[in-house]
Amino acid sequence: MKTGTKIIIAIAGFIVFCAWITNQIDGIKKAKWLIRTWENKTPEGSIYETWNKTNNTEFAGKSYIVKEKDTIVFENIQRV
């Protein structure tokens, strides 16, 4: 493979990588409204979901159901 071809492939790869990173960061910025604790009251109990931004490309959350004083379901959620 010629040197010119290698350079073109390297530049194209770099451009694709930069576009991918930009898309990931834009996605996190668009989802910033999600950061808080949400509550949904149902006959089975209250469903809670709490989201936090862990870094520039990741959110983490917890979801659980509380019926009276018992936690029925609990899960950890991660959005990368």
mmCIF file of N, CA, C and O in Angstrom, residues 3 22-24 42 47 53 55 57 67 77:
data_model
loop_
_atom_site.group_PDB
_atom_site.id
_atom_site.type_symbol
_atom_site.label_atom_id
_atom_site.label_comp_id
_atom_site.label_asym_id
_atom_site.label_seq_id
_atom_site.Cartn_x
_atom_site.Cartn_y
_atom_site.Cartn_z
ATOM 1 N N THR A 3 2.145 5.154 0.522
ATOM 2 C CA THR A 3 2.098 6.065 1.653
ATOM 3 C C THR A 3 0.912 7.024 1.551
ATOM 4 O O THR A 3 0.243 7.299 2.548
ATOM 5 N N THR A 22 -18.310 13.404 18.800
ATOM 6 C CA THR A 22 -19.205 14.561 18.826
ATOM 7 C C THR A 22 -20.653 14.111 18.984
ATOM 8 O O THR A 22 -21.416 14.695 19.758
ATOM 9 N N ASN A 23 -21.033 13.052 18.292
ATOM 10 C CA ASN A 23 -22.391 12.518 18.394
ATOM 11 C C ASN A 23 -22.673 12.020 19.803
ATOM 12 O O ASN A 23 -23.763 12.234 20.332
ATOM 13 N N GLN A 24 -21.721 11.364 20.440
ATOM 14 C CA GLN A 24 -21.896 10.866 21.801
ATOM 15 C C GLN A 24 -22.100 12.021 22.774
ATOM 16 O O GLN A 24 -22.991 11.984 23.618
ATOM 17 N N THR A 42 -48.549 4.705 41.495
ATOM 18 C CA THR A 42 -49.437 3.690 40.934
ATOM 19 C C THR A 42 -50.150 2.974 42.080
ATOM 20 O O THR A 42 -49.737 3.107 43.240
ATOM 21 N N ILE A 47 -43.168 4.466 42.013
ATOM 22 C CA ILE A 47 -41.991 4.098 41.235
ATOM 23 C C ILE A 47 -41.075 5.317 41.195
ATOM 24 O O ILE A 47 -41.504 6.403 40.808
ATOM 25 N N LYS A 53 -25.394 12.484 36.051
ATOM 26 C CA LYS A 53 -24.384 12.481 34.996
ATOM 27 C C LYS A 53 -23.060 12.070 35.652
ATOM 28 O O LYS A 53 -22.576 12.741 36.554
ATOM 29 N N ASN A 55 -20.084 11.338 33.853
ATOM 30 C CA ASN A 55 -18.994 12.007 33.135
ATOM 31 C C ASN A 55 -19.561 12.586 31.841
ATOM 32 O O ASN A 55 -20.774 12.617 31.665
ATOM 33 N N THR A 57 -19.805 11.455 28.900
ATOM 34 C CA THR A 57 -20.430 10.541 27.957
ATOM 35 C C THR A 57 -21.306 9.485 28.623
ATOM 36 O O THR A 57 -21.672 8.516 27.985
ATOM 37 N N LYS A 67 -43.584 0.267 48.145
ATOM 38 C CA LYS A 67 -44.976 0.023 48.529
ATOM 39 C C LYS A 67 -45.023 0.053 50.041
ATOM 40 O O LYS A 67 -44.380 -0.758 50.700
ATOM 41 N N ILE A 77 -29.125 1.436 36.415
ATOM 42 C CA ILE A 77 -29.214 1.670 34.978
ATOM 43 C C ILE A 77 -28.023 2.527 34.564
ATOM 44 O O ILE A 77 -27.639 3.445 35.273
#
